[in-house]
Amino acid sequence: MGCGEFLVKYILFFTNLFFALAGLALLGLGIAVQLQIASVVNIADVSFQVAPISSMVVGSIIFLIAFLGCCGAIRESNCMLVTFSILMIVLMILKITLATLIFVNLDSVVSEVPRFLNEAFNRDRVAFQEVERTFQCCGPNGPLSYQNITLPETCCASTPCTIINAYSGCDDKVKDLLETFGLAIGVVAIIIVAIELVAVVFGLCLANHVRNKSRRSHY
């Protein structure tokens, strides 16, 4: 059988099954981070949500294209396989762009965290408590940010809330989250792109075999 039809068919199927799970992983990761940074976005004019939203969108698209690839492999549909391969190439370009943008801009975004949080803290300390509650932190730079004013309960795991039992500053907590997310999404995107390249080759190979088999059946 051309191109080892059976082997190619099921390698392509299980590869796309992996992509579907990876797409769901990106979607879940994006949702988790979006929920975490929602409190920051609500109190400051920031664009931190761009990366998790992009992750959710790309993850959803990956899942849909992988589903198309699975169906195309099982049904041996030339049209579905060629469409899958074209969409996969476009998706590879989008993921490379996304990973590049994240890696290039991550440091500048993280470096802006202290400024954003300090502005938000000085503007509305009551609203800032939502950030403290979400990240289990206290003030931008720790309890000393309150300058000897009574600490809110959101600054501590137990009451009474004092400097002794207060959480550390929110700056480090938010920066750690963004750095971890940026690294994770970039690494995952690069790994998926490498495997997708193999899937595109197998997809086109199987599509070619299906097309040739269809031509032979007409003679």
mmCIF file of C-alpha atoms in Angstrom, residues 52-215:
data_model
loop_
_atom_site.group_PDB
_atom_site.id
_atom_site.type_symbol
_atom_site.label_atom_id
_atom_site.label_comp_id
_atom_site.label_asym_id
_atom_site.label_seq_id
_atom_site.Cartn_x
_atom_site.Cartn_y
_atom_site.Cartn_z
ATOM 1 C CA PRO A 52 -4.624 33.945 27.925
ATOM 2 C CA ILE A 53 -7.400 34.947 25.514
ATOM 3 C CA SER A 54 -5.103 34.142 22.586
ATOM 4 C CA SER A 55 -4.341 30.794 24.219
ATOM 5 C CA MET A 56 -8.065 30.030 24.547
ATOM 6 C CA VAL A 57 -8.752 30.953 20.922
ATOM 7 C CA VAL A 58 -5.786 28.971 19.545
ATOM 8 C CA GLY A 59 -6.623 25.999 21.798
ATOM 9 C CA SER A 60 -10.210 25.906 20.520
ATOM 10 C CA ILE A 61 -9.055 26.108 16.885
ATOM 11 C CA ILE A 62 -6.484 23.341 17.438
ATOM 12 C CA PHE A 63 -9.192 21.092 18.873
ATOM 13 C CA LEU A 64 -11.535 21.662 15.905
ATOM 14 C CA ILE A 65 -8.803 21.111 13.294
ATOM 15 C CA ALA A 66 -7.559 17.989 15.113
ATOM 16 C CA PHE A 67 -11.110 16.641 15.095
ATOM 17 C CA LEU A 68 -11.234 17.252 11.334
ATOM 18 C CA GLY A 69 -7.921 15.410 10.952
ATOM 19 C CA CYS A 70 -9.166 12.425 12.944
ATOM 20 C CA CYS A 71 -12.311 12.167 10.818
ATOM 21 C CA GLY A 72 -10.326 12.571 7.609
ATOM 22 C CA ALA A 73 -7.893 9.808 8.590
ATOM 23 C CA ILE A 74 -10.569 7.313 9.624
ATOM 24 C CA ARG A 75 -12.843 8.003 6.640
ATOM 25 C CA GLU A 76 -9.905 8.361 4.222
ATOM 26 C CA SER A 77 -11.455 11.525 2.812
ATOM 27 C CA ASN A 78 -9.117 13.326 0.406
ATOM 28 C CA CYS A 79 -11.014 16.611 0.792
ATOM 29 C CA MET A 80 -10.917 16.494 4.596
ATOM 30 C CA LEU A 81 -7.240 15.508 4.670
ATOM 31 C CA VAL A 82 -6.147 18.292 2.291
ATOM 32 C CA THR A 83 -8.286 20.833 4.196
ATOM 33 C CA PHE A 84 -6.802 19.588 7.465
ATOM 34 C CA SER A 85 -3.239 19.941 6.134
ATOM 35 C CA ILE A 86 -3.827 23.484 4.845
ATOM 36 C CA LEU A 87 -5.464 24.578 8.096
ATOM 37 C CA MET A 88 -2.672 22.942 10.072
ATOM 38 C CA ILE A 89 -0.021 24.893 8.148
ATOM 39 C CA VAL A 90 -1.902 28.150 8.823
ATOM 40 C CA LEU A 91 -2.229 27.185 12.489
ATOM 41 C CA MET A 92 1.498 26.426 12.705
ATOM 42 C CA ILE A 93 2.269 29.933 11.452
ATOM 43 C CA LEU A 94 -0.171 31.432 13.986
ATOM 44 C CA LYS A 95 1.332 29.463 16.878
ATOM 45 C CA ILE A 96 4.892 30.386 15.914
ATOM 46 C CA THR A 97 3.770 34.022 15.821
ATOM 47 C CA LEU A 98 2.011 33.696 19.194
ATOM 48 C CA ALA A 99 5.017 32.036 20.847
ATOM 49 C CA THR A 100 7.376 34.649 19.396
ATOM 50 C CA LEU A 101 5.207 37.538 20.583
ATOM 51 C CA ILE A 102 4.963 36.059 24.071
ATOM 52 C CA PHE A 103 8.714 35.466 24.378
ATOM 53 C CA VAL A 104 9.590 38.894 22.943
ATOM 54 C CA ASN A 105 7.073 40.896 24.990
ATOM 55 C CA LEU A 106 6.998 38.887 28.222
ATOM 56 C CA ASP A 107 9.828 40.764 29.953
ATOM 57 C CA SER A 108 8.358 44.184 29.126
ATOM 58 C CA VAL A 109 4.896 43.149 30.358
ATOM 59 C CA VAL A 110 6.292 41.667 33.580
ATOM 60 C CA SER A 111 8.406 44.783 34.209
ATOM 61 C CA GLU A 112 5.235 46.905 34.083
ATOM 62 C CA VAL A 113 3.504 44.914 36.830
ATOM 63 C CA PRO A 114 4.835 47.015 39.764
ATOM 64 C CA ARG A 115 3.718 50.259 38.135
ATOM 65 C CA PHE A 116 0.240 48.955 37.332
ATOM 66 C CA LEU A 117 -0.268 47.528 40.811
ATOM 67 C CA ASN A 118 1.045 50.615 42.585
ATOM 68 C CA GLU A 119 -1.271 52.855 40.561
ATOM 69 C CA ALA A 120 -4.228 50.599 41.298
ATOM 70 C CA PHE A 121 -3.334 50.413 45.008
ATOM 71 C CA ASN A 122 -3.030 54.175 45.367
ATOM 72 C CA ARG A 123 -6.224 54.780 43.413
ATOM 73 C CA ASP A 124 -8.539 52.404 45.293
ATOM 74 C CA ARG A 125 -7.262 50.249 48.143
ATOM 75 C CA VAL A 126 -10.642 48.648 48.724
ATOM 76 C CA ALA A 127 -10.800 47.447 45.108
ATOM 77 C CA PHE A 128 -7.182 46.258 45.401
ATOM 78 C CA GLN A 129 -8.310 43.793 48.063
ATOM 79 C CA GLU A 130 -9.739 41.638 45.272
ATOM 80 C CA VAL A 131 -6.177 41.169 43.965
ATOM 81 C CA GLU A 132 -4.990 40.323 47.487
ATOM 82 C CA ARG A 133 -7.789 37.799 47.885
ATOM 83 C CA THR A 134 -7.074 36.131 44.528
ATOM 84 C CA PHE A 135 -3.282 35.919 44.854
ATOM 85 C CA GLN A 136 -3.077 35.660 48.661
ATOM 86 C CA CYS A 137 -0.789 38.662 48.865
ATOM 87 C CA CYS A 138 -0.651 41.977 50.716
ATOM 88 C CA GLY A 139 -0.217 45.352 49.033
ATOM 89 C CA PRO A 140 2.103 45.824 46.061
ATOM 90 C CA ASN A 141 5.230 45.376 48.194
ATOM 91 C CA GLY A 142 3.966 43.584 51.289
ATOM 92 C CA PRO A 143 2.293 44.838 54.493
ATOM 93 C CA LEU A 144 4.603 47.870 54.660
ATOM 94 C CA SER A 145 2.701 49.250 51.659
ATOM 95 C CA TYR A 146 -0.046 50.218 54.108
ATOM 96 C CA GLN A 147 2.367 52.481 56.036
ATOM 97 C CA ASN A 148 1.280 51.453 59.544
ATOM 98 C CA ILE A 149 -2.428 51.674 58.649
ATOM 99 C CA THR A 150 -4.523 48.739 59.865
ATOM 100 C CA LEU A 151 -4.142 45.832 57.469
ATOM 101 C CA PRO A 152 -7.281 44.478 55.752
ATOM 102 C CA GLU A 153 -8.266 40.864 56.406
ATOM 103 C CA THR A 154 -7.362 40.009 52.794
ATOM 104 C CA CYS A 155 -3.695 40.483 53.740
ATOM 105 C CA CYS A 156 -3.640 37.482 56.047
ATOM 106 C CA ALA A 157 -4.747 33.882 56.231
ATOM 107 C CA SER A 158 -5.975 34.375 59.811
ATOM 108 C CA THR A 159 -7.131 37.188 62.071
ATOM 109 C CA PRO A 160 -6.116 39.439 63.625
ATOM 110 C CA CYS A 161 -4.139 40.508 60.564
ATOM 111 C CA THR A 162 -0.731 41.921 61.479
ATOM 112 C CA ILE A 163 2.634 42.406 59.818
ATOM 113 C CA ILE A 164 3.798 39.177 61.445
ATOM 114 C CA ASN A 165 1.251 36.902 59.760
ATOM 115 C CA ALA A 166 0.669 38.950 56.593
ATOM 116 C CA TYR A 167 1.274 37.638 53.089
ATOM 117 C CA SER A 168 4.138 38.871 50.922
ATOM 118 C CA GLY A 169 3.654 41.563 48.252
ATOM 119 C CA CYS A 170 1.423 41.162 45.200
ATOM 120 C CA ASP A 171 4.128 42.313 42.766
ATOM 121 C CA ASP A 172 6.059 39.061 42.996
ATOM 122 C CA LYS A 173 2.937 36.876 42.935
ATOM 123 C CA VAL A 174 1.562 38.453 39.745
ATOM 124 C CA LYS A 175 4.977 38.504 38.052
ATOM 125 C CA ASP A 176 5.555 34.823 38.877
ATOM 126 C CA LEU A 177 2.190 33.907 37.384
ATOM 127 C CA LEU A 178 2.856 35.794 34.149
ATOM 128 C CA GLU A 179 6.392 34.403 33.800
ATOM 129 C CA THR A 180 5.242 30.824 34.431
ATOM 130 C CA PHE A 181 2.329 31.173 32.021
ATOM 131 C CA GLY A 182 4.479 32.778 29.330
ATOM 132 C CA LEU A 183 7.099 30.043 29.532
ATOM 133 C CA ALA A 184 4.509 27.262 29.604
ATOM 134 C CA ILE A 185 2.503 28.554 26.652
ATOM 135 C CA GLY A 186 5.638 29.197 24.592
ATOM 136 C CA VAL A 187 7.117 25.736 25.208
ATOM 137 C CA VAL A 188 3.788 23.990 24.564
ATOM 138 C CA ALA A 189 3.294 25.939 21.326
ATOM 139 C CA ILE A 190 6.770 25.047 20.026
ATOM 140 C CA ILE A 191 6.344 21.329 20.844
ATOM 141 C CA ILE A 192 2.951 21.246 19.147
ATOM 142 C CA VAL A 193 4.322 22.980 16.032
ATOM 143 C CA ALA A 194 7.102 20.385 15.733
ATOM 144 C CA ILE A 195 4.619 17.506 15.908
ATOM 145 C CA GLU A 196 2.180 19.315 13.599
ATOM 146 C CA LEU A 197 4.832 19.432 10.903
ATOM 147 C CA VAL A 198 4.973 15.629 10.974
ATOM 148 C CA ALA A 199 1.155 15.470 10.912
ATOM 149 C CA VAL A 200 1.022 17.690 7.816
ATOM 150 C CA VAL A 201 3.452 15.382 5.983
ATOM 151 C CA PHE A 202 1.430 12.287 6.954
ATOM 152 C CA GLY A 203 -1.845 14.045 6.089
ATOM 153 C CA LEU A 204 -0.694 14.988 2.590
ATOM 154 C CA CYS A 205 0.822 11.547 2.107
ATOM 155 C CA LEU A 206 -2.440 9.805 3.030
ATOM 156 C CA ALA A 207 -4.460 12.247 0.911
ATOM 157 C CA ASN A 208 -2.239 11.441 -2.066
ATOM 158 C CA HIS A 209 -2.747 7.721 -1.526
ATOM 159 C CA VAL A 210 -6.535 8.143 -1.251
ATOM 160 C CA ARG A 211 -6.600 10.218 -4.444
ATOM 161 C CA ASN A 212 -4.540 7.644 -6.362
ATOM 162 C CA LYS A 213 -6.714 4.791 -5.065
ATOM 163 C CA SER A 214 -9.829 6.675 -6.175
ATOM 164 C CA ARG A 215 -8.372 7.148 -9.666
#
